[in-house]
Coordinates of C-alpha atoms in Angstrom, one line a residue:
M99 CA -3.6 -6.0 0.2
P100 CA -5.9 -7.3 -2.2
L101 CA -7.6 -5.3 -4.7
A102 CA -11.1 -5.6 -4.8
A103 CA -10.8 -5.9 -8.8
P104 CA -8.2 -6.7 -11.1
P105 CA -6.4 -4.1 -11.7
P106 CA -6.6 -2.8 -16.2
P107 CA -4.3 -4.6 -18.5
V108 CA -1.1 -3.6 -19.2
T109 CA -0.3 -1.0 -22.5
V110 CA 2.6 -1.3 -24.5
V111 CA 3.5 1.2 -26.6
I112 CA 5.8 0.0 -29.4
D113 CA 7.6 4.1 -30.4
R114 CA 9.3 2.4 -33.2
H115 CA 11.3 5.1 -34.1
D116 CA 12.4 6.2 -31.0
D117 CA 10.3 9.6 -31.8
A118 CA 10.7 12.5 -29.5
I119 CA 7.3 12.9 -29.6
H120 CA 6.0 10.1 -27.7
T121 CA 9.0 11.1 -25.0
H122 CA 7.3 14.6 -25.0
T123 CA 4.0 13.8 -24.2
A124 CA 4.4 11.1 -21.9
L125 CA 6.4 13.5 -19.6
A126 CA 3.8 16.5 -20.2
A127 CA 1.0 14.1 -18.8
H128 CA 3.0 13.8 -15.3
H129 CA 0.9 15.6 -13.1
A130 CA 0.3 13.6 -9.4
P131 CA -2.5 15.9 -8.7
S132 CA -4.2 14.7 -11.1
G133 CA -3.3 10.9 -10.5
R134 CA -0.2 10.8 -13.4
I135 CA 3.3 9.7 -13.4
T136 CA 5.7 9.5 -15.5
L137 CA 9.0 7.5 -14.7
H138 CA 11.7 8.2 -16.7
P139 CA 14.6 5.8 -15.2
G140 CA 17.7 7.4 -15.0
P141 CA 20.0 5.6 -17.8
G142 CA 22.7 4.2 -15.3
T143 CA 20.5 2.6 -12.9
T144 CA 20.3 -1.5 -13.5
S145 CA 18.8 -2.6 -9.8
E146 CA 15.2 -3.0 -8.7
T147 CA 15.9 -0.3 -5.6
G148 CA 17.2 2.2 -8.5
I149 CA 14.0 1.8 -10.1
A150 CA 11.9 2.5 -6.7
H151 CA 13.7 5.4 -6.1
D152 CA 13.0 6.8 -9.0
L153 CA 9.6 6.5 -8.5
L154 CA 9.9 8.4 -5.5
A155 CA 11.8 11.4 -7.3
A156 CA 8.7 10.9 -9.6
L157 CA 6.6 12.0 -7.3
G158 CA 8.0 14.9 -5.6
K159 CA 9.8 12.8 -2.6
P160 CA 13.5 12.8 -1.6
P161 CA 15.0 9.2 -3.0
L162 CA 16.6 7.9 0.2
L163 CA 14.9 7.0 2.9
P164 CA 15.8 8.3 6.1
G165 CA 16.8 5.5 9.0
R166 CA 18.6 2.0 9.9
F167 CA 16.2 -0.5 8.4
P168 CA 16.0 -4.3 9.1
G169 CA 19.3 -6.4 7.0
G170 CA 19.9 -3.1 5.4
R171 CA 17.7 -2.4 2.9
Q172 CA 15.5 0.4 2.0
P173 CA 11.8 0.0 1.8
A174 CA 11.9 1.8 -1.0
W175 CA 9.5 -0.2 -3.0
E176 CA 6.6 0.3 0.1
A177 CA 6.9 3.2 0.4
A178 CA 6.2 4.2 -3.4
T179 CA 3.5 1.7 -3.2
A180 CA 2.3 3.5 -0.2
W181 CA 2.3 6.8 -1.5
I182 CA 1.0 5.7 -5.0
T183 CA -1.9 4.0 -3.1
A184 CA -2.9 7.1 -1.0
L185 CA -2.1 9.8 -3.3
P186 CA -4.0 7.9 -5.4
V187 CA -2.0 7.9 -8.6
T188 CA -4.1 5.8 -11.1
R189 CA -1.6 5.8 -14.0
L190 CA 1.6 5.1 -14.6
T191 CA 3.5 6.0 -17.5
V192 CA 7.1 4.3 -18.1
L193 CA 9.5 5.5 -20.6
R194 CA 12.2 3.7 -22.0
A195 CA 10.5 0.2 -21.4
H196 CA 13.0 -1.5 -23.4
R197 CA 15.9 -1.4 -21.0
L198 CA 14.3 -3.0 -18.4
T199 CA 15.2 -6.3 -17.1
A200 CA 12.7 -8.8 -16.6
R201 CA 13.4 -8.2 -12.4
R202 CA 12.4 -4.7 -12.9
T203 CA 9.5 -5.4 -14.9
M204 CA 8.2 -7.7 -12.6
R205 CA 8.6 -4.8 -9.9
L206 CA 6.1 -2.7 -11.9
L207 CA 3.8 -5.5 -12.3
E208 CA 3.6 -6.2 -8.8
L209 CA 3.4 -2.3 -7.7
R210 CA 0.0 -3.2 -10.6
A211 CA -1.0 -5.2 -8.9
L212 CA -1.4 -4.0 -5.3
T213 CA -2.1 -0.5 -6.6
G214 CA -4.4 -1.0 -9.3
T215 CA -2.6 1.2 -11.4
H216 CA -2.8 1.7 -14.9
L217 CA -0.1 1.1 -16.5
T218 CA 2.0 2.4 -20.0
L219 CA 4.8 0.5 -21.1
V220 CA 6.5 2.7 -23.6
C221 CA 9.3 0.8 -26.0
H222 CA 11.4 2.7 -27.8
R223 CA 12.0 -0.5 -30.3
P224 CA 10.3 -1.9 -33.1
H225 CA 9.9 -5.1 -31.3
L226 CA 8.8 -6.0 -27.6
P227 CA 12.6 -7.2 -26.2
A228 CA 12.7 -11.1 -24.7
A229 CA 13.2 -9.5 -21.1
L230 CA 10.0 -7.7 -21.3
H231 CA 7.8 -10.1 -23.4
Q232 CA 8.7 -12.8 -20.6
A233 CA 7.9 -10.5 -17.9
L234 CA 4.5 -9.8 -19.7
R235 CA 3.5 -13.1 -20.3
T236 CA 2.5 -13.5 -16.4
V237 CA -0.1 -10.6 -16.8
D238 CA -3.0 -9.3 -19.4
Y239 CA -1.0 -6.6 -21.6
S240 CA -2.6 -5.0 -25.0
V241 CA 0.5 -3.7 -27.7
T242 CA -0.2 -0.6 -29.5
A243 CA 1.9 1.5 -32.2
D244 CA -0.4 4.4 -33.0
F245 CA 0.4 7.7 -30.9
E246 CA -3.0 9.1 -30.2
A247 CA -4.0 5.3 -28.5
A248 CA -0.4 5.8 -26.6
R249 CA -1.5 9.5 -25.8
R250 CA -5.0 8.5 -24.6
H251 CA -3.3 5.9 -22.6
C252 CA -1.0 8.5 -20.7
Y253 CA -4.1 11.2 -20.0
G254 CA -6.4 9.0 -19.6
T255 CA -9.7 10.2 -19.5
S256 CA -9.2 14.0 -19.8
I257 CA -6.1 14.9 -21.7
T258 CA -6.2 18.4 -21.4
E259 CA -2.9 19.8 -20.2
P260 CA -2.6 20.2 -16.6
P261 CA -2.8 23.8 -14.9
P262 CA 1.3 25.4 -13.8
A263 CA 1.9 23.2 -10.4
E264 CA 2.8 24.7 -7.5
S265 CA 6.0 24.6 -6.2
A266 CA 6.2 21.7 -3.7
G267 CA 9.6 22.4 -2.5
P268 CA 10.5 23.7 0.8
A269 CA 10.0 27.7 1.3
S270 CA 13.1 29.7 2.8
R271 CA 10.5 31.1 5.3
W272 CA 9.8 29.2 8.6
L273 CA 6.3 27.7 9.4
T274 CA 5.7 29.0 13.5
L275 CA 2.7 26.2 14.4
P276 CA 2.3 25.6 18.0
A277 CA 0.6 22.6 17.6
L278 CA 4.1 21.1 17.8
D279 CA 5.1 22.4 21.5
R280 CA 4.3 19.1 23.3
L281 CA 6.4 17.0 20.3
V282 CA 9.5 16.2 22.3
S283 CA 7.7 16.2 25.5
Y284 CA 8.6 14.2 28.2
D285 CA 5.3 12.1 29.0
S286 CA 5.9 8.8 28.7
P287 CA 2.8 7.1 27.8
R288 CA 2.3 3.2 25.9
P289 CA 0.0 1.4 24.1
C290 CA -2.4 -0.8 24.8
T291 CA -2.0 -4.4 24.9
A292 CA -5.3 -5.5 24.9
P293 CA -7.7 -4.3 22.2
C294 CA -8.7 -0.4 22.9
T295 CA -11.6 1.0 21.6
P296 CA -10.7 4.9 22.5
P297 CA -13.8 7.2 22.5
P298 CA -14.0 10.7 20.5
I299 CA -11.1 13.3 22.5
I300 CA -12.5 15.2 25.1
W301 CA -9.6 17.5 26.0
R302 CA -9.6 18.5 29.4
H303 CA -5.9 19.2 31.3
R304 CA -4.9 21.0 28.0
P305 CA -6.1 22.9 25.6
P306 CA -7.4 21.4 21.6
P307 CA -4.3 22.5 19.1
V308 CA -5.7 25.6 17.5
P309 CA -6.6 24.5 13.8
I310 CA -4.1 25.6 11.1
T311 CA -6.3 27.4 8.3
A312 CA -7.3 26.0 4.9
H313 CA -4.3 28.4 3.2
T314 CA -1.2 26.9 5.8
A315 CA -2.5 23.8 5.8
Q316 CA -1.9 23.8 2.0
K317 CA 1.7 25.0 2.8
V318 CA 2.0 22.2 4.9
A319 CA 0.8 19.4 3.0
H320 CA 3.3 20.8 0.1
R321 CA 5.9 20.7 2.6
L322 CA 5.4 17.7 4.0
H323 CA 5.9 16.0 0.3
A324 CA 8.6 17.3 -0.7
A325 CA 10.5 16.7 2.7
T326 CA 10.2 13.0 2.8
A327 CA 9.6 10.0 1.1
H328 CA 9.7 8.1 4.4
P329 CA 5.4 7.8 5.0
R330 CA 5.7 7.4 8.5
L331 CA 7.4 10.1 9.5
A332 CA 5.5 12.3 7.4
A333 CA 2.5 11.2 9.1
A334 CA 3.9 11.5 12.7
V335 CA 4.5 15.3 11.7
A336 CA 1.0 16.1 10.5
A337 CA -0.8 14.0 13.2
A338 CA 1.7 15.9 15.2
L339 CA -0.3 19.2 13.8
F340 CA -3.6 17.8 14.7
T341 CA -3.3 16.2 17.8
S342 CA -0.9 18.4 20.0
A343 CA 0.4 14.9 20.7
S344 CA 3.9 14.2 21.6
L345 CA 6.3 11.6 20.3
Q346 CA 5.8 9.0 22.8
Q347 CA 2.4 9.3 22.2
L348 CA 1.8 9.3 18.7
A349 CA 3.8 6.1 19.0
T350 CA 1.3 5.0 20.4
A351 CA -0.9 4.2 17.2
R352 CA -1.0 0.9 15.3
P353 CA -2.2 0.6 11.9
R354 CA -5.9 -1.0 13.0
D355 CA -6.1 3.1 15.0
Y356 CA -6.2 4.9 12.0
D357 CA -9.6 4.5 11.1
D358 CA -10.1 6.0 6.5
A359 CA -13.5 5.6 6.7
A360 CA -14.4 7.6 10.1
A361 CA -11.0 9.6 9.5
T362 CA -10.6 9.1 13.1
L363 CA -7.0 8.7 15.1
A364 CA -6.9 6.7 18.1
L365 CA -3.6 7.6 20.1
H366 CA -3.3 5.4 23.9
D367 CA -2.4 6.7 27.7
R368 CA -3.6 3.9 29.7
A369 CA -1.6 5.9 32.5
R370 CA -3.5 9.2 31.6
Y371 CA -0.2 11.5 31.2
T372 CA -2.3 13.9 29.5
D373 CA -6.2 12.8 28.1
G374 CA -6.4 9.3 28.1
C375 CA -6.7 7.1 25.2
A376 CA -9.3 9.1 22.9
A377 CA -9.9 9.2 18.7
H378 CA -8.8 12.3 17.2
P379 CA -10.6 13.5 13.8
V380 CA -8.5 13.6 11.2
P381 CA -8.5 16.4 9.0
P382 CA -9.1 16.4 5.1
W383 CA -5.7 17.5 4.1
A384 CA -3.7 14.9 6.6
S385 CA -5.4 11.7 5.6
V386 CA -3.2 11.2 2.5
F387 CA -0.5 11.1 5.0
L388 CA -2.6 8.7 7.8
R389 CA -3.4 6.7 4.6
A390 CA 0.2 6.4 3.5
A391 CA 1.8 5.3 6.6
A392 CA -1.2 2.8 7.3
C393 CA -0.6 1.3 4.0
F394 CA 3.7 1.6 4.1
S395 CA 2.8 0.1 8.1
R396 CA 0.9 -3.3 7.1
L397 CA 4.0 -3.6 4.2
V398 CA 7.0 -3.8 5.7
S399 CA 5.4 -5.1 8.7
N400 CA 2.2 -6.0 10.9
E401 CA -0.9 -4.7 12.9
D402 CA 1.7 -5.0 16.2
Q403 CA 4.4 -1.7 14.7
E404 CA 4.2 1.6 15.3
L405 CA 1.8 3.5 12.4
L406 CA 3.9 6.3 13.2
A407 CA 7.5 7.8 14.3
A408 CA 9.0 5.5 16.9
P409 CA 10.5 7.5 19.8
G410 CA 13.9 5.9 18.1
D411 CA 13.3 7.7 14.9
R412 CA 13.4 11.1 17.3
A413 CA 16.5 12.4 15.5
H414 CA 15.0 12.1 11.5
L415 CA 11.4 13.3 12.5
L416 CA 13.2 16.5 13.6
R417 CA 15.3 16.6 11.2
G418 CA 12.4 16.2 8.8
A419 CA 10.2 19.1 10.3
E420 CA 13.1 21.1 10.4
T421 CA 13.6 20.2 6.4
A422 CA 9.9 21.6 5.6
R423 CA 10.4 25.0 7.3
L424 CA 8.6 23.7 10.2
R425 CA 8.9 24.5 13.7
P426 CA 7.2 25.9 17.1
P427 CA 7.1 28.9 18.7
Q428 CA 10.5 30.0 19.5
P429 CA 12.3 31.5 22.5
P430 CA 13.4 35.2 22.0
T431 CA 16.8 35.9 21.6
A432 CA 17.9 36.8 25.0
R433 CA 16.9 33.0 26.5
R434 CA 18.3 30.7 23.8
K435 CA 20.3 27.9 25.3
G436 CA 21.9 27.4 21.3
P437 CA 23.1 29.0 19.0
V438 CA 21.0 31.2 16.5
G439 CA 19.5 29.4 13.7
R440 CA 18.4 26.1 15.3
V441 CA 15.5 25.1 16.4
E442 CA 14.1 24.7 19.7
W443 CA 12.5 22.0 20.3
D444 CA 12.1 21.7 24.0
W445 CA 11.1 25.7 24.7
R446 CA 7.8 24.9 26.4
E447 CA 9.1 22.3 28.2
R448 CA 11.8 24.7 29.8
Q449 CA 9.3 27.2 30.3
E450 CA 7.1 25.2 32.7
A451 CA 9.8 23.5 34.7
E452 CA 11.3 26.8 35.5
R453 CA 7.6 27.9 36.7
Y454 CA 7.8 24.7 38.8
E455 CA 10.5 25.6 40.0
A456 CA 9.3 29.6 40.9
I457 CA 6.9 28.4 43.1
P458 CA 7.5 29.1 46.4
A459 CA 8.4 25.9 48.5
G460 CA 5.5 26.9 51.3
R461 CA 2.9 26.5 48.4
A462 CA 4.2 23.1 47.6
R463 CA 2.0 20.6 48.4
P464 CA 2.9 18.5 51.5
S465 CA 4.3 15.1 51.2
R466 CA 1.6 12.1 52.2
R467 CA 4.5 10.0 53.7

């Protein structure tokens, strides 16, 4: 994923006397919607994965990724890179940089190279430690001990105080969204093996999902961002809301099926269980999730792997949606199959099966055998 232009030089801020004003200024500059992230590494973590988890937490996400991964290694760096690319984050300030090992610093430099983020390292010591100096030999960098210069690097072109951030944490009230009715549908579409350029979706066999309002879209986006750090799971829930597709059909999408410029997502259905292979328009609120998933997929796998959640991720996908307090319409209390409070994802499927079983035998179509 090479960048069109090289990233700006790394800035090293020397805080000779470990003045609290440097730390307070960097933390005050943190405002993800404005593209500014301040990372304050945990004092007890020394591993490369640990700082990746700190990055995810700084982005407002749970630091752990659900699921099982090859070799047992969580792709935390890939997830952080994907979110920083998609949001996008333009400035990353790292406090306590004098404590970084050479390997952890190299990880941050790789992140900068992949994302083009302006990286500022705040060293709370009179001189650069040997590990930091060794890592910086591989890149262009500048050193400053001037506080006002350091402040400008933290804020960028704008040094105004950010507006109060809206709470991104999942609310206690559920959002009931009819577009999620088919998420656990029993249809079984498969991805196309040959090159396929689907036409725009024409809703022949089922009604299109009702677009959610701007206010609801904002709440959904905030909840998904806070519910999971896994780009594929977040993008799958977002895609279900504007496609009304099942998990099986969402799993047919590959990274090449998302066109960021055209804002379309192609889903495949060779057997025409639903409306065949078709390209769905991606609403603006969902584009950040699709961009993150596309970046993540290219970092951890290749073009032939799923863009969104796979069928084997069903339990993690539903748990993520429930963490965000998103659910499909629920059955009346008298018709529930599970305990009160548990989300019943297959309510629509059960309704359709019951209606089919209620059709009199005489009205059933005769067999042609």
